Amino acid sequence: MCLASRLSTQANLGNMTGYREIVHMIVGNIALVQVQATVAAFIVSVFAIGVGAAMNGRFLFDHAMLLTASSMFTATSSCFVLDFVLVAVILLSNNLLSFIASLLFEHLDTHLWITFVVVTCYFILLPFWVFLVIRNKYTRPVLTTGWVPVLSALFISGLGGLVLDTAVGIFNGFVVFQPIINGIGGNLVSVQASKISTMLHQSSIFGIVPPHAKIFEAPWKALFKGVPYAKTARILILMSIPGQVLFIYVADYIHMSESTIGAPFVLSYLLVSLIQIMLLLYIAHVIIHAMWKWKIDPDNSAIPYLTALGDLLGSSLLALAFLFIQSIGHPYGGPMVDPAGVTAMPNSSFIAADGDAGNNFAPQLA
């Protein structure tokens, strides 16, 4: 997303006209993403290994190497594909991770050395990618300034993961709708972030907030009518409503083999999704203008924060929505109590006999 934002800004500034300039920019950005993907994958692997060891009370070296090698291979490969075809990674990354991890796991006992070779190869490639980034004027500054938002976003997303891990064990079907609310919110705010960043590059001097906007603008002006990009925010908010409704009905039908959601669920879900999107759009306005004033390029730094906050806000607000519909007697996929006090069970192949449906379903989905 940062790559798409950077390239869209350069295109709007008229810097992507010559063939050599375009190639130079793309090569530099590919190298930059490889640097960030290699380091970030390694750090996340170490974090996951540490948390696993602390929770389980034991450390398995071969499993640690398996996780590290699989993570680095998947992160760098998926990012490499993403640089060329931003959409193709959605179809490839999951299968790629499963294939590589399964292949390595099958030979873990007899060929542990393969994981060492994979990790070593990527560390050998790291100086090469750094060299290309340093030689490229478009990406050289990002090598030193782009780490804080990326690593901070990993931490924020980790908090969202803790919310997800807790909620799937409590609420039936939570894991079905969480990717929808987080995905739509993150994508919409990324569009707005790129739009604001491009307009700032076009109309203002780096470090000076333009007179038509303030860092802390009134929410109404930032989201509906006031600042120049309020129109885009308004359109994105309106677009989210039919999109969310369509996706939740499709997801429910695929999950339950029939349509089971009623008005309480739809209204609660739409309310929390609108709160999430409006919060993200307003936070985007504040963060991007603050970064611009502090001479931090928002194309490189804003989107990681915003998408990570989208994950955290989406998971947290969705958990509140599930808690609310459960408290009023309309839990998703569970027994519903009518006014006469009769309990009815919806037809579903996914109602666990022990009442722990979320825990039974989560491993299957993973």
Coordinates of C-alpha atoms in Angstrom, one line a residue:
M1 CA 0.0 0.0 0.0
C2 CA 2.9 2.4 0.7
L3 CA 4.3 1.5 -2.7
A4 CA 1.0 2.2 -4.4
S5 CA 0.7 5.5 -2.5
R6 CA 4.3 6.6 -3.4
L7 CA 3.9 5.7 -7.1
S8 CA 0.5 7.4 -7.3
T9 CA 2.0 10.6 -5.9
Q10 CA 4.9 10.5 -8.3
A11 CA 2.4 9.9 -11.2
N12 CA 0.3 12.9 -10.2
L13 CA 3.4 15.1 -9.9
G14 CA 4.4 14.2 -13.5
N15 CA 7.5 12.3 -12.5
M16 CA 6.6 9.0 -14.3
T17 CA 6.9 10.1 -17.9
G18 CA 10.3 8.8 -19.1
Y19 CA 11.0 5.1 -19.5
R20 CA 14.3 5.3 -17.7
E21 CA 12.9 7.3 -14.8
I22 CA 10.0 4.8 -14.4
V23 CA 12.4 1.8 -14.4
H24 CA 14.7 3.6 -11.9
M25 CA 11.8 4.3 -9.6
I26 CA 10.4 0.8 -9.7
V27 CA 13.7 -1.0 -9.2
G28 CA 14.4 1.2 -6.2
N29 CA 11.0 0.6 -4.7
I30 CA 11.3 -3.2 -5.2
A31 CA 14.6 -3.2 -3.4
L32 CA 13.2 -1.1 -0.6
V33 CA 10.3 -3.4 -0.1
Q34 CA 12.6 -6.4 0.0
V35 CA 14.7 -4.8 2.7
Q36 CA 11.7 -4.1 4.8
A37 CA 10.1 -7.5 4.2
T38 CA 13.3 -9.4 5.1
V39 CA 13.9 -7.5 8.4
A40 CA 10.2 -7.3 9.4
A41 CA 9.7 -11.1 8.8
F42 CA 12.7 -11.9 10.9
I43 CA 11.6 -9.6 13.8
V44 CA 8.0 -11.0 13.7
S45 CA 9.4 -14.6 13.7
V46 CA 11.6 -13.9 16.8
F47 CA 8.6 -12.3 18.5
A48 CA 6.3 -15.2 17.7
I49 CA 9.0 -17.7 18.9
G50 CA 9.5 -15.8 22.1
V51 CA 5.7 -15.6 22.8
G52 CA 5.3 -19.3 22.0
A53 CA 8.2 -20.3 24.3
A54 CA 6.9 -18.1 27.1
M55 CA 3.3 -19.5 26.8
N56 CA 4.3 -23.2 26.3
G57 CA 7.3 -23.2 28.7
R58 CA 9.6 -24.8 26.2
F59 CA 11.7 -23.8 23.1
L60 CA 12.1 -26.1 20.1
F61 CA 15.0 -25.0 17.9
D62 CA 13.9 -26.9 14.8
H63 CA 10.4 -25.4 15.0
A64 CA 12.0 -21.9 15.4
M65 CA 14.0 -22.4 12.3
L66 CA 11.0 -23.7 10.4
L67 CA 9.0 -20.6 11.3
T68 CA 11.8 -18.2 10.5
A69 CA 12.6 -19.7 7.1
S70 CA 8.9 -19.9 6.1
S71 CA 8.2 -16.4 7.3
M72 CA 11.1 -14.8 5.4
F73 CA 10.4 -16.8 2.2
T74 CA 6.7 -15.9 2.3
A75 CA 7.2 -12.2 3.2
T76 CA 9.8 -11.5 0.5
S77 CA 8.2 -13.6 -2.2
S78 CA 4.7 -12.1 -1.6
C79 CA 6.1 -8.6 -1.5
F80 CA 8.1 -9.2 -4.7
V81 CA 4.9 -10.3 -6.5
L82 CA 3.0 -7.4 -4.9
D83 CA 5.4 -4.9 -6.5
F84 CA 4.4 -6.1 -9.9
V85 CA 0.8 -7.1 -9.5
L86 CA -0.7 -5.7 -6.4
V87 CA -3.8 -7.8 -6.6
A88 CA -2.1 -11.2 -7.4
V89 CA -0.6 -11.5 -4.0
I90 CA -4.1 -12.0 -2.5
L91 CA -4.5 -15.2 -4.5
L92 CA -0.9 -16.4 -4.1
S93 CA 0.4 -15.6 -0.6
N94 CA -1.8 -18.0 1.3
N95 CA -1.2 -20.9 -1.0
L96 CA 2.5 -20.0 -1.1
L97 CA 2.8 -20.0 2.7
S98 CA 1.0 -23.3 3.0
F99 CA 3.0 -25.0 0.3
I100 CA 6.5 -23.8 1.5
A101 CA 5.7 -24.4 5.2
S102 CA 4.3 -27.9 4.4
L103 CA 7.3 -28.8 2.2
L104 CA 9.7 -27.7 4.9
F105 CA 7.8 -29.4 7.7
E106 CA 7.7 -32.7 5.8
H107 CA 11.5 -32.8 5.7
L108 CA 12.1 -31.0 9.1
D109 CA 13.4 -34.1 10.9
T110 CA 15.8 -35.3 8.1
H111 CA 16.7 -32.0 6.4
L112 CA 16.7 -29.3 9.0
W113 CA 19.7 -27.8 7.2
I114 CA 17.3 -26.5 4.4
T115 CA 15.8 -24.0 6.8
F116 CA 19.4 -22.7 7.6
V117 CA 20.0 -22.4 3.9
V118 CA 16.8 -20.4 3.3
V119 CA 17.4 -18.0 6.2
T120 CA 21.1 -17.6 5.2
C121 CA 20.3 -16.9 1.6
Y122 CA 17.9 -14.0 2.6
F123 CA 20.5 -12.5 4.9
I124 CA 23.1 -12.7 2.1
L125 CA 20.6 -11.0 -0.3
L126 CA 19.9 -8.2 2.3
P127 CA 23.1 -6.2 1.6
F128 CA 22.3 -6.3 -2.1
W129 CA 18.9 -4.9 -1.6
V130 CA 20.3 -2.2 0.7
F131 CA 22.9 -1.3 -1.9
L132 CA 20.2 -0.8 -4.6
V133 CA 18.1 1.3 -2.2
I134 CA 21.0 3.6 -1.2
R135 CA 21.9 4.2 -4.8
N136 CA 18.3 5.2 -5.6
K137 CA 17.2 8.8 -4.9
Y138 CA 13.6 7.9 -4.6
T139 CA 14.0 5.3 -1.9
R140 CA 17.2 6.3 -0.1
P141 CA 15.5 8.5 2.6
V142 CA 12.9 5.7 3.3
L143 CA 15.6 3.3 4.3
T144 CA 16.2 5.3 7.5
T145 CA 12.8 6.9 8.1
G146 CA 10.4 4.1 7.1
W147 CA 11.1 1.6 9.9
V148 CA 9.2 3.2 12.8
P149 CA 5.8 3.1 11.1
V150 CA 6.3 -0.4 9.8
L151 CA 7.4 -1.9 13.2
S152 CA 4.9 0.2 15.1
A153 CA 2.2 -1.1 12.8
L154 CA 3.3 -4.7 13.5
F155 CA 2.9 -4.0 17.2
I156 CA -0.6 -2.4 16.8
S157 CA -1.7 -5.3 14.6
G158 CA -0.5 -7.7 17.2
L159 CA -2.9 -6.1 19.7
G160 CA -5.7 -6.6 17.2
G161 CA -4.6 -10.3 17.0
L162 CA -5.0 -10.6 20.8
V163 CA -8.5 -9.3 20.5
L164 CA -9.2 -11.8 17.7
D165 CA -7.7 -14.6 19.6
T166 CA -10.0 -13.8 22.6
A167 CA -13.1 -13.2 20.6
V168 CA -13.1 -16.4 18.5
G169 CA -13.2 -18.4 21.7
I170 CA -16.3 -16.6 22.9
F171 CA -18.4 -15.5 19.9
N172 CA -19.7 -18.0 17.3
G173 CA -18.9 -16.8 13.8
F174 CA -16.6 -13.9 14.8
V175 CA -13.8 -15.1 12.6
V176 CA -16.1 -15.0 9.6
F177 CA -16.8 -11.3 9.7
Q178 CA -13.6 -10.0 11.2
P179 CA -11.6 -10.0 7.9
I180 CA -14.5 -8.2 6.2
I181 CA -14.7 -5.2 8.6
N182 CA -10.9 -4.9 8.8
G183 CA -10.3 -5.4 5.1
I184 CA -12.9 -2.8 4.0
G185 CA -11.8 -0.3 6.6
G186 CA -8.1 -0.6 5.8
N187 CA -8.6 -0.4 2.1
L188 CA -10.9 2.7 2.2
V189 CA -8.6 4.6 4.6
S190 CA -5.6 3.8 2.4
V191 CA -7.4 5.4 -0.6
Q192 CA -8.0 8.5 1.5
A193 CA -4.5 8.6 2.8
S194 CA -3.1 8.4 -0.7
K195 CA -5.5 11.2 -1.8
I196 CA -4.5 13.6 1.0
S197 CA -0.8 12.9 0.6
T198 CA -0.9 13.5 -3.2
M199 CA -2.8 16.8 -2.7
L200 CA -0.3 18.0 -0.1
H201 CA 2.6 17.2 -2.5
Q202 CA 0.8 19.1 -5.3
S203 CA -0.3 22.2 -3.3
S204 CA 2.0 22.8 -0.4
I205 CA 5.6 23.1 0.6
F206 CA 7.0 20.2 2.6
G207 CA 6.7 21.1 6.3
I208 CA 4.0 23.7 5.9
V209 CA 0.3 22.7 6.4
P210 CA -1.7 24.5 3.6
P211 CA -4.1 27.3 4.7
H212 CA -7.2 25.3 3.7
A213 CA -6.6 22.7 6.3
K214 CA -5.6 22.2 10.0
I215 CA -4.1 19.3 11.8
F216 CA -7.0 19.0 14.2
E217 CA -10.0 19.9 12.0
A218 CA -13.6 19.6 13.2
P219 CA -14.8 16.0 12.4
W220 CA -17.7 17.3 10.3
K221 CA -15.3 19.4 8.1
A222 CA -12.8 16.6 7.8
L223 CA -15.4 13.9 6.9
F224 CA -18.3 15.6 5.2
K225 CA -18.0 19.2 4.2
G226 CA -15.2 21.7 4.7
V227 CA -11.7 20.6 3.6
P228 CA -11.0 19.7 0.0
Y229 CA -10.7 16.0 0.7
A230 CA -14.0 15.8 2.6
K231 CA -15.8 14.9 -0.6
T232 CA -13.6 11.8 -1.0
A233 CA -14.2 10.9 2.7
R234 CA -17.9 11.3 2.2
I235 CA -18.0 9.1 -0.8
L236 CA -15.9 6.4 0.9
I237 CA -18.3 6.4 3.9
L238 CA -21.3 6.0 1.6
M239 CA -19.5 3.3 -0.4
S240 CA -18.8 1.2 2.6
I241 CA -22.5 0.7 3.5
P242 CA -23.6 -1.4 0.5
G243 CA -20.2 -3.1 0.4
Q244 CA -20.4 -4.2 4.0
V245 CA -24.0 -5.4 3.6
L246 CA -23.2 -7.4 0.5
F247 CA -20.1 -9.1 2.0
I248 CA -21.7 -10.0 5.3
Y249 CA -24.7 -11.7 3.6
V250 CA -22.4 -13.6 1.3
A251 CA -20.1 -14.6 4.1
D252 CA -23.1 -15.7 6.2
Y253 CA -24.5 -17.8 3.4
I254 CA -21.2 -19.5 2.7
H255 CA -20.6 -20.1 6.3
M256 CA -24.1 -21.3 7.4
S257 CA -25.3 -22.7 4.0
E258 CA -28.3 -20.4 4.3
S259 CA -29.1 -16.8 5.2
T260 CA -29.4 -16.5 9.0
I261 CA -28.6 -12.9 9.9
G262 CA -31.4 -10.7 11.0
A263 CA -31.9 -7.0 11.6
P264 CA -30.2 -6.8 15.0
F265 CA -27.0 -8.2 13.6
V266 CA -27.0 -6.2 10.4
L267 CA -27.7 -2.9 12.2
S268 CA -25.2 -3.6 14.9
Y269 CA -22.5 -4.5 12.3
L270 CA -23.2 -1.5 10.2
L271 CA -23.0 0.8 13.2
V272 CA -19.6 -0.4 14.3
S273 CA -18.3 -0.5 10.8
L274 CA -19.3 3.1 10.2
I275 CA -17.7 4.1 13.5
Q276 CA -14.5 2.3 12.5
I277 CA -14.4 3.9 9.0
M278 CA -15.1 7.4 10.3
L279 CA -12.6 7.1 13.1
L280 CA -9.9 5.9 10.6
L281 CA -10.7 8.7 8.1
Y282 CA -10.4 11.3 10.8
I283 CA -7.3 9.8 12.2
A284 CA -5.9 9.8 8.7
H285 CA -6.5 13.5 8.4
V286 CA -4.7 14.2 11.7
I287 CA -1.8 11.8 11.2
I288 CA -1.0 12.9 7.6
H289 CA -1.1 16.6 8.3
A290 CA 1.0 16.1 11.4
M291 CA 3.5 14.1 9.5
W292 CA 3.6 16.7 6.7
K293 CA 4.2 19.5 9.3
W294 CA 7.0 17.4 10.9
K295 CA 8.5 16.8 7.4
I296 CA 7.7 13.1 7.4
D297 CA 6.5 11.9 4.0
P298 CA 3.0 10.4 4.6
D299 CA 3.4 8.2 1.5
N300 CA 6.0 6.3 3.4
S301 CA 4.7 6.4 7.0
A302 CA 0.9 6.9 7.2
I303 CA -0.6 3.8 5.7
P304 CA 1.1 1.2 8.0
Y305 CA -0.3 3.1 11.1
L306 CA -3.8 3.4 9.6
T307 CA -4.2 -0.2 8.4
A308 CA -2.9 -1.5 11.7
L309 CA -5.3 0.8 13.6
G310 CA -8.0 -0.5 11.3
D311 CA -7.3 -4.1 12.4
L312 CA -7.4 -3.1 16.1
L313 CA -10.5 -0.9 15.9
G314 CA -12.3 -3.3 13.6
S315 CA -11.7 -6.3 15.8
S316 CA -12.5 -4.4 19.0
L317 CA -15.7 -2.8 17.7
L318 CA -16.9 -6.1 16.1
A319 CA -16.5 -7.8 19.5
L320 CA -18.7 -5.1 21.1
A321 CA -21.3 -5.7 18.4
F322 CA -21.3 -9.5 19.0
L323 CA -21.5 -8.8 22.8
F324 CA -24.5 -6.5 22.2
I325 CA -26.5 -8.9 20.0
Q326 CA -25.8 -11.7 22.5
S327 CA -27.0 -9.5 25.4
I328 CA -30.4 -8.8 23.6
G329 CA -30.9 -12.5 22.9
H330 CA -29.9 -12.6 19.2
P331 CA -26.5 -14.2 19.1
Y332 CA -25.1 -15.0 15.7
G333 CA -25.4 -18.7 14.8
G334 CA -26.6 -19.5 18.3
P335 CA -29.9 -20.1 20.1
M336 CA -32.3 -17.2 19.8
V337 CA -34.9 -16.5 22.5
D338 CA -38.3 -15.2 21.3
P339 CA -40.6 -13.0 23.4
A340 CA -42.4 -16.1 24.6
G341 CA -39.3 -17.5 26.1
V342 CA -38.9 -20.4 23.6
T343 CA -35.4 -21.1 22.5
A344 CA -34.9 -21.8 18.8
M345 CA -31.8 -23.1 17.1
P346 CA -31.0 -22.0 13.6
N347 CA -30.2 -24.6 11.0
S348 CA -26.5 -24.8 10.7
S349 CA -23.8 -27.3 10.3
F350 CA -21.6 -25.2 12.6
I351 CA -23.1 -25.4 16.1
A352 CA -20.8 -27.3 18.4
A353 CA -22.3 -29.7 20.9
D354 CA -20.1 -28.4 23.6
G355 CA -21.0 -24.8 23.0
D356 CA -17.4 -23.9 22.1
A357 CA -18.1 -23.3 18.4
G358 CA -15.6 -20.5 17.9
N359 CA -12.7 -22.6 19.1
N360 CA -13.8 -25.6 16.9
F361 CA -14.1 -23.4 13.8
A362 CA -10.9 -21.3 14.2
P363 CA -8.4 -24.2 13.6
Q364 CA -10.4 -25.3 10.6
L365 CA -10.3 -21.9 9.0
A366 CA -6.6 -21.4 9.8

